[in-house]
PDB file of C-alpha atoms and ligand atoms in Angstrom:
ATOM      1  CA  MET R   1     120.947-125.538  71.346  1.00 57.00           C
ATOM      2  CA  TRP R   2     121.433-127.389  68.141  1.00 56.00           C
ATOM      3  CA  LEU R   3     125.033-129.253  67.583  1.00 54.00           C
ATOM      4  CA  ALA R   4     126.774-128.782  64.535  1.00 48.00           C
ATOM      5  CA  PRO R   5     125.669-131.972  62.291  1.00 51.00           C
ATOM      6  CA  PHE R   6     128.104-134.411  62.052  1.00 54.00           C
ATOM      7  CA  MET R   7     127.197-137.681  60.240  1.00 59.00           C
ATOM      8  CA  SER R   8     128.653-140.704  62.360  1.00 84.00           C
ATOM      9  CA  THR R   9     126.026-143.221  61.519  1.00 92.00           C
ATOM     10  CA  PRO R  10     123.641-143.460  58.859  1.00 92.00           C
ATOM     11  CA  HIS R  11     120.948-142.833  61.470  1.00 94.00           C
ATOM     12  CA  ILE R  12     122.314-140.662  64.311  1.00 95.00           C
ATOM     13  CA  SER R  13     123.996-137.376  63.420  1.00 92.00           C
ATOM     14  CA  ALA R  14     126.107-136.928  66.541  1.00 94.00           C
ATOM     15  CA  LYS R  15     129.571-136.607  67.820  1.00 93.00           C
ATOM     16  CA  LYS R  16     130.971-139.030  70.112  1.00 89.00           C
ATOM     17  CA  GLY R  17     130.583-137.478  73.520  1.00 94.00           C
ATOM     18  CA  ASP R  18     127.407-135.921  72.362  1.00 97.00           C
ATOM     19  CA  ILE R  19     125.320-138.704  74.113  1.00 98.00           C
ATOM     20  CA  ALA R  20     125.746-139.665  77.644  1.00 98.00           C
ATOM     21  CA  ASP R  21     126.442-143.111  78.550  1.00 98.00           C
ATOM     22  CA  ARG R  22     123.037-143.546  80.150  1.00 98.00           C
ATOM     23  CA  ILE R  23     120.060-143.246  78.026  1.00 98.00           C
ATOM     24  CA  LEU R  24     116.161-143.585  78.162  1.00 98.00           C
ATOM     25  CA  LEU R  25     114.649-144.933  74.978  1.00 98.00           C
ATOM     26  CA  PRO R  26     110.983-143.844  74.334  1.00 97.00           C
ATOM     27  CA  GLY R  27     109.506-145.457  71.088  1.00 97.00           C
ATOM     28  CA  ASP R  28     108.020-141.855  70.197  1.00 95.00           C
ATOM     29  CA  PRO R  29     110.578-139.114  69.546  1.00 96.00           C
ATOM     30  CA  LEU R  30     108.081-136.512  70.628  1.00 95.00           C
ATOM     31  CA  ARG R  31     107.945-138.100  73.876  1.00 95.00           C
ATOM     32  CA  ALA R  32     111.910-138.166  74.030  1.00 97.00           C
ATOM     33  CA  LYS R  33     111.496-134.160  73.419  1.00 97.00           C
ATOM     34  CA  TRP R  34     108.603-134.025  76.159  1.00 96.00           C
ATOM     35  CA  ILE R  35     110.954-135.627  78.546  1.00 97.00           C
ATOM     36  CA  ALA R  36     113.931-133.405  77.818  1.00 98.00           C
ATOM     37  CA  GLU R  37     111.885-130.402  78.282  1.00 97.00           C
ATOM     38  CA  ASN R  38     110.064-131.434  81.411  1.00 96.00           C
ATOM     39  CA  TYR R  39     112.637-133.730  83.352  1.00 97.00           C
ATOM     40  CA  LEU R  40     116.403-132.402  82.148  1.00 98.00           C
ATOM     41  CA  GLU R  41     118.774-129.339  82.710  1.00 98.00           C
ATOM     42  CA  ASP R  42     121.289-128.051  80.234  1.00 98.00           C
ATOM     43  CA  VAL R  43     119.558-129.813  77.293  1.00 98.00           C
ATOM     44  CA  THR R  44     121.325-129.866  73.761  1.00 98.00           C
ATOM     45  CA  GLN R  45     119.556-131.945  70.959  1.00 98.00           C
ATOM     46  CA  PHE R  46     121.950-134.324  69.344  1.00 97.00           C
ATOM     47  CA  ASN R  47     119.804-135.959  66.703  1.00 96.00           C
ATOM     48  CA  ALA R  48     117.101-135.021  64.216  1.00 94.00           C
ATOM     49  CA  VAL R  49     117.833-137.375  61.449  1.00 94.00           C
ATOM     50  CA  ARG R  50     113.866-139.096  60.142  1.00 96.00           C
ATOM     51  CA  ASN R  51     112.839-136.750  63.190  1.00 96.00           C
ATOM     52  CA  MET R  52     114.302-139.365  65.565  1.00 97.00           C
ATOM     53  CA  PHE R  53     115.107-136.654  68.125  1.00 98.00           C
ATOM     54  CA  GLY R  54     117.696-137.456  70.841  1.00 98.00           C
ATOM     55  CA  PHE R  55     118.511-134.874  73.324  1.00 98.00           C
ATOM     56  CA  THR R  56     121.189-134.873  76.341  1.00 98.00           C
ATOM     57  CA  GLY R  57     120.839-132.964  79.510  1.00 98.00           C
ATOM     58  CA  THR R  58     121.123-133.451  83.150  1.00 98.00           C
ATOM     59  CA  TYR R  59     118.882-134.961  85.692  1.00 98.00           C
ATOM     60  CA  LYS R  60     119.291-134.454  89.429  1.00 97.00           C
ATOM     61  CA  GLY R  61     123.120-133.123  88.139  1.00 97.00           C
ATOM     62  CA  GLN R  62     123.822-136.223  86.433  1.00 98.00           C
ATOM     63  CA  ARG R  63     124.244-136.460  82.754  1.00 98.00           C
ATOM     64  CA  VAL R  64     121.761-138.593  80.913  1.00 98.00           C
ATOM     65  CA  SER R  65     120.284-138.808  77.272  1.00 98.00           C
ATOM     66  CA  VAL R  66     116.824-139.657  75.770  1.00 98.00           C
ATOM     67  CA  MET R  67     116.125-140.752  72.185  1.00 98.00           C
ATOM     68  CA  GLY R  68     113.280-141.897  70.366  1.00 98.00           C
ATOM     69  CA  THR R  69     113.637-145.914  68.739  1.00 98.00           C
ATOM     70  CA  GLY R  70     110.514-145.726  66.684  1.00 98.00           C
ATOM     71  CA  MET R  71     108.307-148.887  66.565  1.00 98.00           C
ATOM     72  CA  GLY R  72     108.972-152.612  66.461  1.00 98.00           C
ATOM     73  CA  LEU R  73     112.070-154.596  67.064  1.00 98.00           C
ATOM     74  CA  PRO R  74     113.810-154.090  63.810  1.00 97.00           C
ATOM     75  CA  SER R  75     113.529-150.074  64.324  1.00 98.00           C
ATOM     76  CA  ILE R  76     115.037-150.423  67.928  1.00 98.00           C
ATOM     77  CA  SER R  77     117.540-152.622  66.876  1.00 98.00           C
ATOM     78  CA  ILE R  78     119.230-150.033  64.528  1.00 98.00           C
ATOM     79  CA  TYR R  79     119.293-147.482  67.066  1.00 98.00           C
ATOM     80  CA  ALA R  80     120.356-149.711  69.995  1.00 98.00           C
ATOM     81  CA  THR R  81     123.314-151.046  67.683  1.00 98.00           C
ATOM     82  CA  GLU R  82     124.787-147.799  66.791  1.00 97.00           C
ATOM     83  CA  LEU R  83     124.004-146.441  70.528  1.00 98.00           C
ATOM     84  CA  PHE R  84     126.025-149.255  71.897  1.00 98.00           C
ATOM     85  CA  ASN R  85     128.937-149.674  68.805  1.00 96.00           C
ATOM     86  CA  GLU R  86     129.472-145.925  68.046  1.00 95.00           C
ATOM     87  CA  TYR R  87     128.572-143.720  71.086  1.00 97.00           C
ATOM     88  CA  ASP R  88     129.758-146.490  73.942  1.00 96.00           C
ATOM     89  CA  VAL R  89     126.316-146.155  75.451  1.00 98.00           C
ATOM     90  CA  GLN R  90     126.135-148.503  78.824  1.00 98.00           C
ATOM     91  CA  VAL R  91     122.858-148.183  79.997  1.00 98.00           C
ATOM     92  CA  ALA R  92     119.705-148.206  77.821  1.00 98.00           C
ATOM     93  CA  ILE R  93     116.270-147.966  79.333  1.00 98.00           C
ATOM     94  CA  ARG R  94     113.022-148.117  77.336  1.00 98.00           C
ATOM     95  CA  ILE R  95     110.096-146.589  78.361  1.00 98.00           C
ATOM     96  CA  GLY R  96     106.773-146.803  76.513  1.00 97.00           C
ATOM     97  CA  THR R  97     103.445-148.512  76.681  1.00 97.00           C
ATOM     98  CA  CYS R  98     102.377-151.823  76.661  1.00 98.00           C
ATOM     99  CA  GLY R  99      99.216-153.807  76.368  1.00 98.00           C
ATOM    100  CA  GLY R 100      97.850-155.662  79.982  1.00 98.00           C
ATOM    101  CA  LEU R 101      97.269-159.282  79.859  1.00 98.00           C
ATOM    102  CA  LEU R 102      96.550-160.373  83.148  1.00 98.00           C
ATOM    103  CA  GLU R 103      93.779-159.007  85.722  1.00 98.00           C
ATOM    104  CA  LYS R 104      96.328-157.452  87.872  1.00 98.00           C
ATOM    105  CA  THR R 105      97.902-155.869  84.883  1.00 98.00           C
ATOM    106  CA  LYS R 106      95.581-152.778  84.898  1.00 97.00           C
ATOM    107  CA  ILE R 107      95.246-149.694  82.764  1.00 97.00           C
ATOM    108  CA  GLY R 108      97.836-147.147  84.224  1.00 95.00           C
ATOM    109  CA  ASP R 109      99.974-149.672  86.108  1.00 96.00           C
ATOM    110  CA  VAL R 110     103.932-150.067  85.186  1.00 97.00           C
ATOM    111  CA  ILE R 111     105.427-153.108  84.308  1.00 98.00           C
ATOM    112  CA  LEU R 112     109.504-153.510  84.853  1.00 98.00           C
ATOM    113  CA  ALA R 113     110.173-156.203  82.218  1.00 98.00           C
ATOM    114  CA  MET R 114     112.444-158.782  83.961  1.00 98.00           C
ATOM    115  CA  THR R 115     112.357-160.836  80.502  1.00 98.00           C
ATOM    116  CA  ALA R 116     110.955-160.301  77.000  1.00 98.00           C
ATOM    117  CA  SER R 117     109.859-163.181  74.916  1.00 98.00           C
ATOM    118  CA  THR R 118     109.188-162.636  71.320  1.00 97.00           C
ATOM    119  CA  ASP R 119     107.432-163.990  68.195  1.00 96.00           C
ATOM    120  CA  SER R 120     109.811-162.288  65.950  1.00 96.00           C
ATOM    121  CA  ASN R 121     112.585-164.018  64.322  1.00 94.00           C
ATOM    122  CA  ILE R 122     115.137-161.525  65.035  1.00 92.00           C
ATOM    123  CA  ASN R 123     115.920-163.081  68.142  1.00 89.00           C
ATOM    124  CA  ARG R 124     117.055-166.413  66.427  1.00 92.00           C
ATOM    125  CA  ARG R 125     119.066-164.424  63.885  1.00 89.00           C
ATOM    126  CA  PHE R 126     121.198-163.308  66.784  1.00 87.00           C
ATOM    127  CA  THR R 127     122.058-166.438  68.149  1.00 90.00           C
ATOM    128  CA  ASN R 128     121.983-168.766  64.861  1.00 90.00           C
ATOM    129  CA  ASN R 129     118.647-170.175  65.673  1.00 91.00           C
ATOM    130  CA  LEU R 130     118.682-170.768  69.365  1.00 93.00           C
ATOM    131  CA  ASP R 131     116.205-169.522  71.603  1.00 93.00           C
ATOM    132  CA  PHE R 132     118.213-167.025  73.543  1.00 95.00           C
ATOM    133  CA  ALA R 133     116.081-165.861  76.779  1.00 96.00           C
ATOM    134  CA  PRO R 134     116.874-161.846  76.881  1.00 97.00           C
ATOM    135  CA  HIS R 135     116.485-160.453  80.301  1.00 98.00           C
ATOM    136  CA  ALA R 136     116.998-157.289  82.002  1.00 98.00           C
ATOM    137  CA  ASP R 137     119.944-156.215  83.947  1.00 98.00           C
ATOM    138  CA  PHE R 138     119.437-156.999  87.432  1.00 98.00           C
ATOM    139  CA  GLN R 139     121.336-153.765  88.860  1.00 98.00           C
ATOM    140  CA  LEU R 140     119.176-151.678  87.048  1.00 98.00           C
ATOM    141  CA  LEU R 141     115.927-153.967  87.794  1.00 98.00           C
ATOM    142  CA  LEU R 142     116.578-153.529  91.456  1.00 98.00           C
ATOM    143  CA  ALA R 143     117.000-149.803  91.348  1.00 98.00           C
ATOM    144  CA  ALA R 144     113.708-149.448  89.399  1.00 98.00           C
ATOM    145  CA  TYR R 145     112.195-151.768  92.055  1.00 97.00           C
ATOM    146  CA  GLU R 146     113.409-149.609  94.705  1.00 97.00           C
ATOM    147  CA  ALA R 147     112.402-146.640  92.839  1.00 97.00           C
ATOM    148  CA  SER R 148     108.721-147.599  92.798  1.00 93.00           C
ATOM    149  CA  LYS R 149     108.749-149.761  96.313  1.00 79.00           C
ATOM    150  CA  GLY R 150     105.645-149.997  98.026  1.00 82.00           C
ATOM    151  CA  ASN R 151     103.420-148.903  95.040  1.00 94.00           C
ATOM    152  CA  PRO R 152     100.921-151.924  94.164  1.00 95.00           C
ATOM    153  CA  ASN R 153     100.540-150.548  90.737  1.00 96.00           C
ATOM    154  CA  VAL R 154     104.198-151.814  89.829  1.00 97.00           C
ATOM    155  CA  HIS R 155     104.453-155.354  88.628  1.00 98.00           C
ATOM    156  CA  ILE R 156     107.766-157.133  87.943  1.00 98.00           C
ATOM    157  CA  GLY R 157     107.640-160.240  85.312  1.00 98.00           C
ATOM    158  CA  GLY R 158     107.899-161.364  81.930  1.00 98.00           C
ATOM    159  CA  ILE R 159     106.574-159.533  78.857  1.00 98.00           C
ATOM    160  CA  ALA R 160     106.417-160.346  75.049  1.00 98.00           C
ATOM    161  CA  SER R 161     107.838-158.037  72.293  1.00 98.00           C
ATOM    162  CA  MET R 162     105.679-159.263  69.090  1.00 98.00           C
ATOM    163  CA  ASP R 163     105.863-158.126  65.450  1.00 97.00           C
ATOM    164  CA  TYR R 164     102.282-157.594  64.691  1.00 97.00           C
ATOM    165  CA  PHE R 165     100.351-154.845  66.819  1.00 97.00           C
ATOM    166  CA  TYR R 166      96.850-156.036  65.117  1.00 96.00           C
ATOM    167  CA  ASP R 167      97.666-159.620  65.692  1.00 94.00           C
ATOM    168  CA  GLU R 168      94.381-161.896  65.158  1.00 93.00           C
ATOM    169  CA  THR R 169      95.900-165.271  66.339  1.00 95.00           C
ATOM    170  CA  ASP R 170      95.200-166.866  69.991  1.00 95.00           C
ATOM    171  CA  SER R 171      98.869-166.129  70.890  1.00 96.00           C
ATOM    172  CA  ALA R 172      97.583-163.610  73.667  1.00 97.00           C
ATOM    173  CA  GLN R 173      96.049-166.671  75.495  1.00 98.00           C
ATOM    174  CA  LYS R 174      99.205-168.609  75.144  1.00 98.00           C
ATOM    175  CA  LEU R 175     101.077-165.790  76.762  1.00 98.00           C
ATOM    176  CA  ILE R 176      98.487-165.566  79.358  1.00 98.00           C
ATOM    177  CA  GLN R 177      98.830-169.259  80.119  1.00 98.00           C
ATOM    178  CA  HIS R 178     102.603-168.288  80.533  1.00 98.00           C
ATOM    179  CA  GLY R 179     101.818-165.628  83.127  1.00 98.00           C
ATOM    180  CA  VAL R 180     103.182-163.089  80.768  1.00 98.00           C
ATOM    181  CA  LEU R 181     102.240-159.398  81.926  1.00 98.00           C
ATOM    182  CA  GLY R 182     102.021-157.686  79.237  1.00 98.00           C
ATOM    183  CA  VAL R 183     103.002-156.846  75.159  1.00 98.00           C
ATOM    184  CA  GLU R 184     104.731-154.472  73.361  1.00 98.00           C
ATOM    185  CA  MET R 185     107.045-154.333  70.428  1.00 98.00           C
ATOM    186  CA  GLU R 186     110.545-153.758  71.322  1.00 98.00           C
ATOM    187  CA  ALA R 187     112.307-154.829  74.582  1.00 98.00           C
ATOM    188  CA  ASN R 188     113.349-158.251  73.509  1.00 98.00           C
ATOM    189  CA  ALA R 189     115.521-156.821  70.620  1.00 98.00           C
ATOM    190  CA  LEU R 190     116.888-154.229  72.891  1.00 98.00           C
ATOM    191  CA  TYR R 191     117.699-156.972  75.913  1.00 98.00           C
ATOM    192  CA  SER R 192     119.221-159.211  73.174  1.00 97.00           C
ATOM    193  CA  ILE R 193     121.825-156.402  71.656  1.00 97.00           C
ATOM    194  CA  ALA R 194     122.467-155.266  74.948  1.00 98.00           C
ATOM    195  CA  ALA R 195     123.398-159.213  76.156  1.00 97.00           C
ATOM    196  CA  ARG R 196     125.601-159.011  72.934  1.00 96.00           C
ATOM    197  CA  LYS R 197     127.462-155.718  73.222  1.00 97.00           C
ATOM    198  CA  GLN R 198     127.661-156.565  76.904  1.00 98.00           C
ATOM    199  CA  ARG R 199     125.558-153.326  77.705  1.00 98.00           C
ATOM    200  CA  ARG R 200     122.784-153.200  80.648  1.00 98.00           C
ATOM    201  CA  ALA R 201     119.374-152.505  79.589  1.00 98.00           C
ATOM    202  CA  LEU R 202     115.941-152.548  81.242  1.00 98.00           C
ATOM    203  CA  ALA R 203     112.237-151.618  79.946  1.00 98.00           C
ATOM    204  CA  VAL R 204     109.907-149.637  81.944  1.00 98.00           C
ATOM    205  CA  LEU R 205     106.259-149.953  80.512  1.00 98.00           C
ATOM    206  CA  THR R 206     102.899-148.357  81.179  1.00 97.00           C
ATOM    207  CA  VAL R 207      99.846-150.170  80.452  1.00 97.00           C
ATOM    208  CA  SER R 208      98.055-148.192  78.061  1.00 97.00           C
ATOM    209  CA  ASP R 209      95.508-150.866  76.861  1.00 97.00           C
ATOM    210  CA  HIS R 210      94.125-153.984  77.910  1.00 98.00           C
ATOM    211  CA  ILE R 211      94.440-156.889  75.190  1.00 97.00           C
ATOM    212  CA  ILE R 212      91.509-158.926  76.895  1.00 97.00           C
ATOM    213  CA  THR R 213      89.007-156.136  78.264  1.00 97.00           C
ATOM    214  CA  HIS R 214      89.531-153.755  75.412  1.00 97.00           C
ATOM    215  CA  GLU R 215      89.979-150.955  77.896  1.00 97.00           C
ATOM    216  CA  SER R 216      92.306-148.109  76.888  1.00 96.00           C
ATOM    217  CA  MET R 217      93.849-145.196  78.826  1.00 94.00           C
ATOM    218  CA  PRO R 218      91.745-142.005  79.582  1.00 89.00           C
ATOM    219  CA  SER R 219      93.431-138.976  77.868  1.00 83.00           C
ATOM    220  CA  GLU R 220      93.543-137.227  81.543  1.00 82.00           C
ATOM    221  CA  GLN R 221      95.342-140.541  83.004  1.00 84.00           C
ATOM    222  CA  ARG R 222      98.166-140.403  80.635  1.00 81.00           C
ATOM    223  CA  GLU R 223     100.385-137.715  81.853  1.00 81.00           C
ATOM    224  CA  LYS R 224     100.066-138.937  85.375  1.00 80.00           C
ATOM    225  CA  SER R 225     100.932-142.482  84.345  1.00 83.00           C
ATOM    226  CA  LEU R 226     103.669-141.620  82.095  1.00 90.00           C
ATOM    227  CA  ASN R 227     105.116-139.352  84.716  1.00 93.00           C
ATOM    228  CA  ALA R 228     105.433-142.252  86.981  1.00 93.00           C
ATOM    229  CA  MET R 229     107.202-144.405  84.133  1.00 96.00           C
ATOM    230  CA  VAL R 230     109.599-141.736  83.521  1.00 97.00           C
ATOM    231  CA  GLU R 231     110.765-141.369  87.025  1.00 96.00           C
ATOM    232  CA  ILE R 232     111.412-144.692  87.805  1.00 97.00           C
ATOM    233  CA  ALA R 233     113.509-145.079  84.462  1.00 98.00           C
ATOM    234  CA  LEU R 234     115.631-141.554  85.352  1.00 98.00           C
ATOM    235  CA  THR R 235     115.841-143.260  88.990  1.00 98.00           C
ATOM    236  CA  ALA R 236     117.009-146.578  87.670  1.00 98.00           C
ATOM    237  CA  ALA R 237     119.565-145.004  84.968  1.00 98.00           C
ATOM    238  CA  LEU R 238     121.405-142.805  87.462  1.00 96.00           C
ATOM    239  CA  ASN R 239     121.268-145.390  90.284  1.00 96.00           C
ATOM    240  CA  GLY R 240     121.382-149.148  88.707  1.00 95.00           C
TER     241      GLY R 240
HETATM  242  N1  HPA D 301     100.162-154.834  71.392  1.00 84.39           N
HETATM  243  C1  HPA D 301     101.620-154.225  71.302  1.00 84.39           C
HETATM  244  N2  HPA D 301     102.048-152.921  71.732  1.00 84.39           N
HETATM  245  C2  HPA D 301     101.482-152.054  72.140  1.00 84.39           C
HETATM  246  C3  HPA D 301     100.201-152.555  72.475  1.00 84.39           C
HETATM  247  C4  HPA D 301      99.402-153.842  72.250  1.00 84.39           C
HETATM  248  O1  HPA D 301      97.985-153.910  72.502  1.00 84.39           O
HETATM  249  N3  HPA D 301      99.377-151.522  73.590  1.00 84.39           N
HETATM  250  C5  HPA D 301     100.715-150.822  73.674  1.00 84.39           C
HETATM  251  N4  HPA D 301     101.927-151.289  72.906  1.00 84.39           N
END
């Protein structure tokens, strides 16, 4: 199961070829393990550095990997850069939770992030102070849309990747004025780095809490909602 350690990047201990060219990226490494155990067959673990577990297996006969990224734009930036540069990953789909902003983005709903704004300076560092507008890959977005077609609880639109989870400013109101669907902490950096490396990316998110109403997802709803997100993401990874 565990492959011989081979330190090829500072944060990923895997040989080239251990990682599929399509990968799902949850923030939580234990969610990566859960997905590998519940959705993939013929699984091998390729990473445990910093307990950022990564696995490769097959889904419906096709090779796919899943690995945690940690929280926040800097953390996902490290893993995305190494996966694209050193492991030739072509398709990266972030899966995770987000805070809903609008009335229609209810707890348990899924958001396909067409674009990701940010308050993080990392976006400007990529482009020497220009406000680049990172967006999802259209083929992946279309495949995710088709995988979720007819489900009124799936929304497509912009999200925002924020630096500080416990934000005390009125930025949520500004985002709402612009029709932003939800907030999380990673997609903007993934989309920017994918664009820079000419790779393809998407974020599929479950609304776990609501920024305005302060509702949060009851534990009995968690598994069902996470399943919908994982199935959409795996289908998009293989078809998109
Ligand atoms: N803010 C940022 N990221 C999140 C949130 C939130 O409220 N909920 C889940 N991920």
